[in-house]
Coordinates of C-alpha atoms in Angstrom, one line a residue:
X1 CA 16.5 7.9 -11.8
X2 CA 13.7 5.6 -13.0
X3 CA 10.7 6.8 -12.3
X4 CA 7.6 8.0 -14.3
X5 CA 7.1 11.7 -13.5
X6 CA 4.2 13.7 -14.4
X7 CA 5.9 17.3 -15.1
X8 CA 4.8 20.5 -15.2
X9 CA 6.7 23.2 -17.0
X10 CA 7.8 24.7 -13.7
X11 CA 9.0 21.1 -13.1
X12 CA 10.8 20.4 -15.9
X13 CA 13.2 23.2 -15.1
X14 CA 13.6 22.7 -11.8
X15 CA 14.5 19.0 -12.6
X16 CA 16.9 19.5 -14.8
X17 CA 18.5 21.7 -12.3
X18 CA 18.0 18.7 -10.2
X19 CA 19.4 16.5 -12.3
X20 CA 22.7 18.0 -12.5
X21 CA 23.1 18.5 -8.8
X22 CA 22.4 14.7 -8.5
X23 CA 25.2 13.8 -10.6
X24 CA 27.7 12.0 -8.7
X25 CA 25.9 11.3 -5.8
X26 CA 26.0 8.1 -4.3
X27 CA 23.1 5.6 -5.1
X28 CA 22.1 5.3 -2.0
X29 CA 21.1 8.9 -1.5
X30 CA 19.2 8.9 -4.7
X31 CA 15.7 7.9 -3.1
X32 CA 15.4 11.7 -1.1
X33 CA 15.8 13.1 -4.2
X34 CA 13.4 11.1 -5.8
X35 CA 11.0 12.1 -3.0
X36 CA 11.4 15.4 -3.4
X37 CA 11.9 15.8 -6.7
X38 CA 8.3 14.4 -6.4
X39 CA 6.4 16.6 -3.8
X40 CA 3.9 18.9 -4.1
X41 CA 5.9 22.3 -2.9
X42 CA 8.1 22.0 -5.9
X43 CA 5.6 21.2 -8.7
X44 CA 2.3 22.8 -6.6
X45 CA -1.2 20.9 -6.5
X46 CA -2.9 20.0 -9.4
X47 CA -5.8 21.8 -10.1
X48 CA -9.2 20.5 -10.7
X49 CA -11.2 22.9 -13.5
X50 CA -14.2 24.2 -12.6
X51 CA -15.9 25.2 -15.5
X52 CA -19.1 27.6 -16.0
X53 CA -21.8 25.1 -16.9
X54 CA -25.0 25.3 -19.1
X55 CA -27.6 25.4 -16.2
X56 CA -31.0 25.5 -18.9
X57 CA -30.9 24.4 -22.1
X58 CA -30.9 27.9 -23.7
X59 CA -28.4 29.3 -21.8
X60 CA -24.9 30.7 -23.3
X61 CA -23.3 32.9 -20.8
X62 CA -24.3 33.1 -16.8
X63 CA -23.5 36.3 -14.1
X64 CA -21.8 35.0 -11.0
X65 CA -23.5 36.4 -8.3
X66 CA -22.5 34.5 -5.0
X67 CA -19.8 32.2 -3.6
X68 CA -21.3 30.1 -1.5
X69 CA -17.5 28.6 -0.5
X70 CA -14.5 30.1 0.4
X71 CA -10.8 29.4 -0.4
X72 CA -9.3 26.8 2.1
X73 CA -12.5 25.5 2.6
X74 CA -13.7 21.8 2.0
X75 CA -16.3 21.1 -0.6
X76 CA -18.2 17.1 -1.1
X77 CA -19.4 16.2 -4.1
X78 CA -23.2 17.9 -4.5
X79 CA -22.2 21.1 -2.1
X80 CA -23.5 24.6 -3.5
X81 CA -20.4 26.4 -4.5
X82 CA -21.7 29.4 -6.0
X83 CA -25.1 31.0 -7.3
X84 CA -25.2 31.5 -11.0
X85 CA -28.3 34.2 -12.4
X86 CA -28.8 32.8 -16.2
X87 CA -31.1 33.5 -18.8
X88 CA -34.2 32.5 -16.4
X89 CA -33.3 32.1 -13.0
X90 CA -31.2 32.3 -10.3
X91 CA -29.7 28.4 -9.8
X92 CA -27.2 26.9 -7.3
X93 CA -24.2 26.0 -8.8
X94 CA -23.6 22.1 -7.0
X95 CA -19.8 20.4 -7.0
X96 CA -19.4 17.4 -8.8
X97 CA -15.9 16.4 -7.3
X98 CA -14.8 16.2 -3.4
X99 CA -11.8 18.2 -2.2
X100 CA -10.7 21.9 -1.0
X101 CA -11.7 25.0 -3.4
X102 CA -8.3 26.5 -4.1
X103 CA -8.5 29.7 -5.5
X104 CA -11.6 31.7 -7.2
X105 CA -11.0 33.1 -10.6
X106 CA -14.4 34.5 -11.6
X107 CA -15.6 37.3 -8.7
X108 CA -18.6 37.9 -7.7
X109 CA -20.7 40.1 -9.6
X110 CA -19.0 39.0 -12.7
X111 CA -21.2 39.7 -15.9
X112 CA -21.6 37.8 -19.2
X113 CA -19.4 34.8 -18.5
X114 CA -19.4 32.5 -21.2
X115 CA -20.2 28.9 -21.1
X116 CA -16.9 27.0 -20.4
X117 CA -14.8 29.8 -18.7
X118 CA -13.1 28.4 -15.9
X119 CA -14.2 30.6 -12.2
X120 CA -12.6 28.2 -9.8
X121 CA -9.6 25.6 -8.6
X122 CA -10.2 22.8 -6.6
X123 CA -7.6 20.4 -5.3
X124 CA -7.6 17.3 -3.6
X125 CA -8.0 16.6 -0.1
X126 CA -4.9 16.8 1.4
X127 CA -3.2 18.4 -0.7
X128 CA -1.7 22.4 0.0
X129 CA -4.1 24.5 -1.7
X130 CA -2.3 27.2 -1.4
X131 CA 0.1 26.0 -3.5
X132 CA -2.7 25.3 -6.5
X133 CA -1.3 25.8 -10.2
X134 CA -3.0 28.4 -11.7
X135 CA -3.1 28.1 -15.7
X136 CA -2.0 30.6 -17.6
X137 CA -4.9 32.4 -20.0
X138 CA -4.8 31.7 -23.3
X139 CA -2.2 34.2 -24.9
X140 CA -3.6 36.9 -27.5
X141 CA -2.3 37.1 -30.9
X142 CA 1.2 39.3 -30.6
X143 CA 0.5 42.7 -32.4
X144 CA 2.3 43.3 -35.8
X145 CA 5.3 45.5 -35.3
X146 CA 4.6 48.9 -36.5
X147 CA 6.6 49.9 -39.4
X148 CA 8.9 53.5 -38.9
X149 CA 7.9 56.6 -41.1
X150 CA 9.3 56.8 -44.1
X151 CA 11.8 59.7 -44.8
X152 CA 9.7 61.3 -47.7
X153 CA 6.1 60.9 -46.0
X154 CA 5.0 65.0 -44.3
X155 CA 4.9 65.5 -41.1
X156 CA 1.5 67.6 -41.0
X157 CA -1.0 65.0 -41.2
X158 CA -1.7 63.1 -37.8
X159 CA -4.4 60.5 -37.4
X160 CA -7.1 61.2 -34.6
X161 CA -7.1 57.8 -33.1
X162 CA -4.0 57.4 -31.3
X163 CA -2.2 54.0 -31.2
X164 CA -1.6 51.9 -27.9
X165 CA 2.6 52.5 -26.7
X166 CA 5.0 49.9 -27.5
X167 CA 5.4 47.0 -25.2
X168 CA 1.8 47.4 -23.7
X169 CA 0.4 44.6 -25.8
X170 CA -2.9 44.0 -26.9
X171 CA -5.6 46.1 -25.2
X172 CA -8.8 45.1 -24.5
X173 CA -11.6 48.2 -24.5
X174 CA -14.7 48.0 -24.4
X175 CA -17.1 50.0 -26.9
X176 CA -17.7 52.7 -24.7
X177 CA -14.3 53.5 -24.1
X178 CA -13.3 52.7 -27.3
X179 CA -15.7 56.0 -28.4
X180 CA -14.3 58.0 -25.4
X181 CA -10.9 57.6 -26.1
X182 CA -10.9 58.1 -30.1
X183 CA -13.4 61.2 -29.4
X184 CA -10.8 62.8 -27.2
X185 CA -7.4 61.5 -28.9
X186 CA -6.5 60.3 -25.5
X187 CA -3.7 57.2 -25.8
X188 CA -5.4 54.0 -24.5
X189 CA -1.9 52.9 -22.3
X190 CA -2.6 55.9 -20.4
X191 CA -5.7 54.0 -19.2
X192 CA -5.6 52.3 -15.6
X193 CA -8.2 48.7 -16.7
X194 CA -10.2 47.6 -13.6
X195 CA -12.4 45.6 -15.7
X196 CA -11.9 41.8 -15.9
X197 CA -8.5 40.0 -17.6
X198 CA -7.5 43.9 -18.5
X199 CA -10.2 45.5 -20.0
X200 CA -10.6 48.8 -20.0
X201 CA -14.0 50.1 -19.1
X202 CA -15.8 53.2 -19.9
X203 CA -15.1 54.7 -16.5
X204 CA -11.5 54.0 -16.7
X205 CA -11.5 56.4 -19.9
X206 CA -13.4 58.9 -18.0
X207 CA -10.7 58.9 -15.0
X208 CA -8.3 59.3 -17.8
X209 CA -10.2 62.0 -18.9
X210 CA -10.9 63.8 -15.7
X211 CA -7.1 63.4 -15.4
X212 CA -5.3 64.7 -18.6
X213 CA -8.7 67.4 -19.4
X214 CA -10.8 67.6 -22.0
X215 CA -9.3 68.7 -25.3
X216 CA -12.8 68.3 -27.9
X217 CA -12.3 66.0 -30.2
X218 CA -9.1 65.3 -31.7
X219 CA -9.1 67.2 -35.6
X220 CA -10.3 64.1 -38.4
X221 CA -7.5 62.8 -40.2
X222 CA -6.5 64.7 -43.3
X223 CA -8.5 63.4 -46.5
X224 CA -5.8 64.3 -49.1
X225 CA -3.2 62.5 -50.3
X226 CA 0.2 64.2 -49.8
X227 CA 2.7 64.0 -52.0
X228 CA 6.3 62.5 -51.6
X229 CA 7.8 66.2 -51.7
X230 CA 7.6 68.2 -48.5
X231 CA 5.4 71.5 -49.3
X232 CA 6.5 74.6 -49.0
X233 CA 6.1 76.6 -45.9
X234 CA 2.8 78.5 -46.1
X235 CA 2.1 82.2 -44.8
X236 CA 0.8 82.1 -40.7
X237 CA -2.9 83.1 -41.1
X238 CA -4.8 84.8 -38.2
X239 CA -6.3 82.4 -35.9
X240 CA -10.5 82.9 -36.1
X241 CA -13.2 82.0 -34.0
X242 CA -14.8 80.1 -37.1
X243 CA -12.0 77.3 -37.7
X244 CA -12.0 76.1 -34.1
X245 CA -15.4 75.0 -35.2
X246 CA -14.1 73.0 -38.0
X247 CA -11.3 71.5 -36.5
X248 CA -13.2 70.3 -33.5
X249 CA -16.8 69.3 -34.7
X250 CA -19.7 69.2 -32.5
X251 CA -20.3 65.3 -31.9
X252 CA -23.7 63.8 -33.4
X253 CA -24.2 61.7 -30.2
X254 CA -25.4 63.5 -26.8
X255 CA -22.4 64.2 -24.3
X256 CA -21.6 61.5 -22.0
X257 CA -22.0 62.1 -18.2
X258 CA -19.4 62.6 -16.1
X259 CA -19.6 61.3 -12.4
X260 CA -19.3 64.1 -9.7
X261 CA -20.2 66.6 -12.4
X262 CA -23.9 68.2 -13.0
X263 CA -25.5 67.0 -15.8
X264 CA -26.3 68.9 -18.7
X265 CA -29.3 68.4 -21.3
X266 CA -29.2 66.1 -23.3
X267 CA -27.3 63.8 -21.2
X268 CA -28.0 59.8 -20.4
X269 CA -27.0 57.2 -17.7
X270 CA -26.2 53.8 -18.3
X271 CA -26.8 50.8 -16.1
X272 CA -26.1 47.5 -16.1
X273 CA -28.8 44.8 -17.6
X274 CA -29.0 41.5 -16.0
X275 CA -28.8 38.5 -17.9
X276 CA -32.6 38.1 -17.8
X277 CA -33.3 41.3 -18.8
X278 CA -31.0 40.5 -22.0
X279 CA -32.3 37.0 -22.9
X280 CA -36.0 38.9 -22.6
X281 CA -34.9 41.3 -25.1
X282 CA -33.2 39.0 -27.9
X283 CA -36.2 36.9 -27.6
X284 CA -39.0 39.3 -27.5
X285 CA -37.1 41.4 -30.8
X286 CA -36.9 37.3 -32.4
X287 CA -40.6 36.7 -32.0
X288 CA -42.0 40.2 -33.5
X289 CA -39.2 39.7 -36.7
X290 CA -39.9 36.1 -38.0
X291 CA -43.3 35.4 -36.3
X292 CA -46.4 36.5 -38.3
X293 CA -48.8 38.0 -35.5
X294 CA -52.7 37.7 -35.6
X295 CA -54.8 39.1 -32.8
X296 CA -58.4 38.4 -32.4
X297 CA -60.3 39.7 -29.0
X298 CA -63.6 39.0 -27.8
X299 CA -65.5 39.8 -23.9
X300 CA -66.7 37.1 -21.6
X301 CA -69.1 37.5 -18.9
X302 CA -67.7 36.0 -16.0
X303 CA -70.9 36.6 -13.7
X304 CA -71.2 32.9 -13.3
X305 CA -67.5 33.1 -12.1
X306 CA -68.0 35.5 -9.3
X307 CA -71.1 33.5 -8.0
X308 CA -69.0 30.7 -7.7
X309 CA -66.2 32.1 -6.5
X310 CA -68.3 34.2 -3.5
X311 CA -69.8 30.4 -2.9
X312 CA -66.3 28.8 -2.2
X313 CA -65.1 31.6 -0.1
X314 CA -67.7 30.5 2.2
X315 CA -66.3 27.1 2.6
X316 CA -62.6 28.9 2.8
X317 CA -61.6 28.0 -0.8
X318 CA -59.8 30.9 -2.2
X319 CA -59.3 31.1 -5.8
X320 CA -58.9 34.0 -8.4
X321 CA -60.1 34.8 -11.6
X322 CA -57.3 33.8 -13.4
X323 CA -57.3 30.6 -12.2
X324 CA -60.4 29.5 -13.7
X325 CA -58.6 31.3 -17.0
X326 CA -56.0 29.2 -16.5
X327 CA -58.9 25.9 -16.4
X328 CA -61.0 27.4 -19.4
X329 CA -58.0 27.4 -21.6
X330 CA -56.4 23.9 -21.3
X331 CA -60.1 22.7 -21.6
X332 CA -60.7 24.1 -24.5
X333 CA -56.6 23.2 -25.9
X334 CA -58.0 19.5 -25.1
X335 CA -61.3 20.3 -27.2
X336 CA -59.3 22.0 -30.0
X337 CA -55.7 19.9 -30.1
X338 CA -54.6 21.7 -33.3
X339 CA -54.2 25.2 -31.2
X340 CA -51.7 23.0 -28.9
X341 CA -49.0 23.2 -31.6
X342 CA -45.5 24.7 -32.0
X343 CA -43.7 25.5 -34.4
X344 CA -40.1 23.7 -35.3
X345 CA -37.6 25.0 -37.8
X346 CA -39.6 24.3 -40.9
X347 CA -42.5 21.9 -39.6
X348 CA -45.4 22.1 -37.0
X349 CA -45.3 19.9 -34.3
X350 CA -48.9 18.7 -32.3
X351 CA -48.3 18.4 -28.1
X352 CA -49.5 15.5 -26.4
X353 CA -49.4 17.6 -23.2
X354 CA -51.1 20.7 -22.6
X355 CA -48.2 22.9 -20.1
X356 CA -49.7 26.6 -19.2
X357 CA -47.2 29.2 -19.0
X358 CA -48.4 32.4 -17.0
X359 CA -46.5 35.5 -16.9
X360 CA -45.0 36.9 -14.1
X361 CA -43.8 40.1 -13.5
X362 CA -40.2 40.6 -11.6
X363 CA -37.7 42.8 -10.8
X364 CA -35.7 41.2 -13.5
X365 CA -38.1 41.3 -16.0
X366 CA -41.4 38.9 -16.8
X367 CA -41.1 35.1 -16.2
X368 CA -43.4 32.4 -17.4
X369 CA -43.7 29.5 -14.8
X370 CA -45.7 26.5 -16.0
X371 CA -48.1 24.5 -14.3
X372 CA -48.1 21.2 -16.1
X373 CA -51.4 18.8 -17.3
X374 CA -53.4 22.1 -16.0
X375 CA -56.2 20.2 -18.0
X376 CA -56.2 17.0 -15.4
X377 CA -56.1 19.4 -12.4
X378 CA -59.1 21.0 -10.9
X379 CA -59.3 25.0 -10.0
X380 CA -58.0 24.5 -6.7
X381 CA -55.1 23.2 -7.6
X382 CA -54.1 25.1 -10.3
X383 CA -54.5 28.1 -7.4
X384 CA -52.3 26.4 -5.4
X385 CA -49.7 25.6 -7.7
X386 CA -50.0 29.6 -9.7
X387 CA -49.3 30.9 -5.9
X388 CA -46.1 28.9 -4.9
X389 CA -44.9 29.0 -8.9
X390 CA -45.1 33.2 -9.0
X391 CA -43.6 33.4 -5.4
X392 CA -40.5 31.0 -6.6
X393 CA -40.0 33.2 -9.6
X394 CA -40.2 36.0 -7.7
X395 CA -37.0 34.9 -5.4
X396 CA -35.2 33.7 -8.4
X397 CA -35.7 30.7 -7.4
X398 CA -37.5 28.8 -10.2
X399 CA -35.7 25.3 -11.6
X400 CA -35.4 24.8 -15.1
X401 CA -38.2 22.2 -15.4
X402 CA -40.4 24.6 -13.9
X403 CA -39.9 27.5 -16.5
X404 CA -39.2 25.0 -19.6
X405 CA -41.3 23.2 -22.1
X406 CA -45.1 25.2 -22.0
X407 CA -47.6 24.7 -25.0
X408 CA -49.8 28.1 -24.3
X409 CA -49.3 31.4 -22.5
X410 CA -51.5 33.3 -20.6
X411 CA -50.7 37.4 -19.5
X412 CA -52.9 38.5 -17.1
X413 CA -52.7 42.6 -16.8
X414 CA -56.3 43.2 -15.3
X415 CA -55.1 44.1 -11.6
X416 CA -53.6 47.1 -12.8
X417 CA -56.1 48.3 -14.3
X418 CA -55.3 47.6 -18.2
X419 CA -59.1 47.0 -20.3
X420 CA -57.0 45.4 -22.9
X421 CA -53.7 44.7 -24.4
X422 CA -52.3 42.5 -27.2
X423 CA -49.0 40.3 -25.9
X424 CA -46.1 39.2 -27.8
X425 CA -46.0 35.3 -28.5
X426 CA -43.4 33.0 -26.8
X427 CA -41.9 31.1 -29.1
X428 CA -41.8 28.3 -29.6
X429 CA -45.1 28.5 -28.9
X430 CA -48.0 29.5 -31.2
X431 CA -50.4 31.3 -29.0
X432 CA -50.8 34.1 -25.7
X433 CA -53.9 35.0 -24.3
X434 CA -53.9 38.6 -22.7
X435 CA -56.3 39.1 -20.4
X436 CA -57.9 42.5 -19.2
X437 CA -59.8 44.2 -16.1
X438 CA -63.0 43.1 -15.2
X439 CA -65.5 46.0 -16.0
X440 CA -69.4 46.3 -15.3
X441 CA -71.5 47.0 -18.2
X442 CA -75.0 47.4 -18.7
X443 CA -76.8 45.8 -21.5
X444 CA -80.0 45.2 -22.7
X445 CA -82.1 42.2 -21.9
X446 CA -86.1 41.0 -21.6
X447 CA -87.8 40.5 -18.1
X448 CA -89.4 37.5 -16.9
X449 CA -92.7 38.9 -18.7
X450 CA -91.3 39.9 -21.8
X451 CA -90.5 43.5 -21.2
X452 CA -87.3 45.2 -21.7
X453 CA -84.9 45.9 -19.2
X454 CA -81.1 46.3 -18.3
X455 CA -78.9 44.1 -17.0
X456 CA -75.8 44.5 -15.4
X457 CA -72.7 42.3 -16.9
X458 CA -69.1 41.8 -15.5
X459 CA -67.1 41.8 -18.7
X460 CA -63.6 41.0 -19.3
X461 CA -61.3 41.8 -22.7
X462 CA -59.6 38.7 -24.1
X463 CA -57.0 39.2 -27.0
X464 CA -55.5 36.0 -28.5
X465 CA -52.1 36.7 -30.3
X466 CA -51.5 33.7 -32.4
X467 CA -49.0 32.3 -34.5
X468 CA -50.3 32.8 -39.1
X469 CA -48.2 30.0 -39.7
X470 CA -50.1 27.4 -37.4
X471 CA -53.3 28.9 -36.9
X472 CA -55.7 31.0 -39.4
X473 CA -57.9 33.9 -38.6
X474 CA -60.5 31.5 -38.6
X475 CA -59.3 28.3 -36.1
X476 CA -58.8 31.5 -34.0
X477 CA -61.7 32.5 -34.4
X478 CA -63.2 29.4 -33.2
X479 CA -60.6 28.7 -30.5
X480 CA -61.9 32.4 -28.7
X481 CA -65.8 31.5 -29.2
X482 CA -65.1 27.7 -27.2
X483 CA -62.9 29.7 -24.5
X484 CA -66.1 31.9 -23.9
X485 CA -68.2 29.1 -23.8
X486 CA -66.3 27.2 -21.1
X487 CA -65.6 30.6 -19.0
X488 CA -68.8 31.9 -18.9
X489 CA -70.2 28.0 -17.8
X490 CA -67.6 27.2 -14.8
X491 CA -69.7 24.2 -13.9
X492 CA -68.6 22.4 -17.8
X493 CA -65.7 22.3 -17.3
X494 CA -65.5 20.3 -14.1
X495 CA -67.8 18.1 -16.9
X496 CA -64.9 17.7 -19.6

């Protein structure tokens, strides 16, 4: 038969089977051979991949945590198939190819998929879906073959950590289970895996525990070296209450709960992090070990802000203190460009845009939406945008460009009552402002004629964390006393 065929392995064999049953047949028959020896119920549907992408620029592995599609059913190029939580945000996950979603390979719920694991099949339209070739996971290196004990090597000394059975193949535990099944000398093959591709999780070794009974710790492997000679039979000694201590020591970590069982002191629970929570972590513990914090704080008076504030309620203009923060400091980043820096690699690099990040608190942990060119917009507007920016990250659903790329951070922990706190810089950037309650104060002052009196003040605590590499104690310094300035005058800054 001449024909180009694209084979599969599956259709290699079955072709050469083929083949051979085709010999001696006339020519004339050859062309229903040919079409079947080229449809899709022999060879199956050819798969397109769908891969898990890179939905924001610093994202490296993404939680699955709805299928927006089924299997069977049709999908056009920019349908939602799925929605993906990364490091930021919850994002839809949009086709780029038009056809039938096959099968799923990636369930929901799925944690800490790496970038470019394949989670789904797709297959042209028309085509039996059913039918989709699955690839086969990449293989894992084939263990060595363990080597029989030699005839001169004692019998007495047995290692603690029992080996997987022959034929099982390479297991896959995870760390928790791992420490379970070593601390109990249970055998890992014994283990039922109901985590993904095989992997044993840390209740599967507890089930396995539950099941065969706790037995302590298994005794630590001998430290001796024993010689080639078998020993001598030694005299039975008296069991004592004393060596059952020694051969199962007390473990330096506290016990691990058991579900359905009370728990005892000492105990802890673990629960799963979501991929926010994690990205928060490694970031936050990256900022405090290579960036050299300084913190300066200083009060402002916002009197003048409450006046005007109670003025634009009366023409139903709602806006909050933090949004003429938000105003005060890209003013002053336009009056002071060298704060609006970040820091590269090795090099400093000056922004052309000023892009405030405020901090919002979530479920998930604490995001930091930007409003963008907050120095071209007036108060109102930034109101507007803070409102529908903290509501979107507070549904997950925030885009990247709306999360990515701000110059200064602002962390706002007044309306729970906080005087003042010092924040942790976001780097790139160089600089947060945390901001504090609003507290009445009584200070002195001099009357109309001279005399003195009291006044009372509405202060607030400012604390600027900033980045010693870009900017010294004293270009903080200066950055705090302009902030003030501009804060305390609301009316300049619709001037600037």
């Amino acid at each position: 038969m001449a024909a180009s065929l694209r084979l599969g392995r599956r259709g290699i064999l079955n072709g050469i089977k083929l083949i051979r049953t085709c010999r001696g047949i006339p020519q004339s028959h050859h062309g229903h051979y040919r079409h079947y020896f080229q449809s899709q119920s022999l060879f199956g549907a050819a798969p397109m991949k769908v891969m898990m992408p890179a939905l924001s620029p610093t994202m490296e592995e993404g939680r699955v945590l709805k299928w927006l599609k089924k299997e069977g059913e049709s999908v056009s190029a920019g349908d939602a198939l799925c929605e993906i939580e990364t490091d930021k945000a919850v994002i839809s996950m949009d086709s780029n190819e038009d056809g039938i979603l096959a099968k799923i390979l990636i369930e929901e719920g799925s944690q800490s998929v790496r970038l470019g694991t394949l989670i789904a099949l797709m297959v042209d339209e028309g085509q039996d879906w059913k039918q989709v070739e699955i690839p086969a996971p990449e293989s894992a290196p084939a263990p060595l073959p363990s080597t029989p004990p030699s005839s001169a090597a004692p019998t007495g000394a047995v290692s603690h950590k029992v080996e997987p059975r022959v034929g099982t193949g390479q297991l896959r535990l995870s760390p928790a289970a791992r420490h379970i099944l070593d601390t109990h000398g249970l055998d890992p093959g014994q283990a039922k895996p109901s985590g993904p591709r095989g992997l044993i999780t840390k209740e599967d070794a507890l089930n396995l525990l539950k099941q065969t009974g706790s037995r302590g710790p298994a005794a630590p492997k001998a430290a001796s070296v024993p010689s080639a000679a078998p020993q001598p039979p030694q005299p039975s000694q008296p069991a004592h209450p004393a060596s059952t201590s020694q051969a199962y020591p007390r473990p330096s970590i506290p016990p691990i709960s058991v579900p359905g069982k009370p728990a005892a002191p000492g105990m802890f629970t673990e629960f799963p992090s979501s991929n926010v929570r994690r990205v928060i972590a490694k970031r936050l513990t990256e900022s405090k070990t290579t960036i050299p914090h300084s913190y300066a704080s200083i009060d402002c008076d916002l009197g003048a802000v409450q006046q005007l504030r109670m003025d634009l309620a009366k023409d139903a203009i709602k806006v909050s203190v933090n949004d003429f923060i938000i105003k005060a400091a890209a003013i002053t980043l336009k009056e002071m460009p060298e704060v609006n820096v970040t820091w590269s690699g090795e090099e400093a690099q000056s922004l052309g845009s000023i892009h405030i990040s405020i901090a919002v608190a979530t479920e998930k942990g604490l995001l930091t939406p930007i409003i963008r060119d907050a120095a071209t917009k007036g108060v109102q507007e930034i109101a507007a945008n803070a409102r529908a920016l903290a509501q979107k990250a507070r549904d997950g659903k925030l885009l990247p460009e709306e999360y990515q790329g701000g110059s200064f951070s602002i962390s706002n922990l007044g309306m729970f009552g906080i005087s003042g706190f010092s924040a942790v810089i976001n780097p790139p950037q160089a600089c947060i402002l945390a901001v504090g309650r609003l507290r009445p104060e009584l200070s002195p002052c001099l009357d109309s004629d001279g005399s003195p009196a009291l006044r009372q003040q509405q202060l607030m605590t400012v604390t600027l964390s900033s980045d010693g590499r870009l900017i010294d104690d004293q270009l903080a310094a200066q950055f705090l006393d302009k902030f003030r300035a501009n804060l305390e005058r609301p009316q300049r800054m619709a001037l600037i």
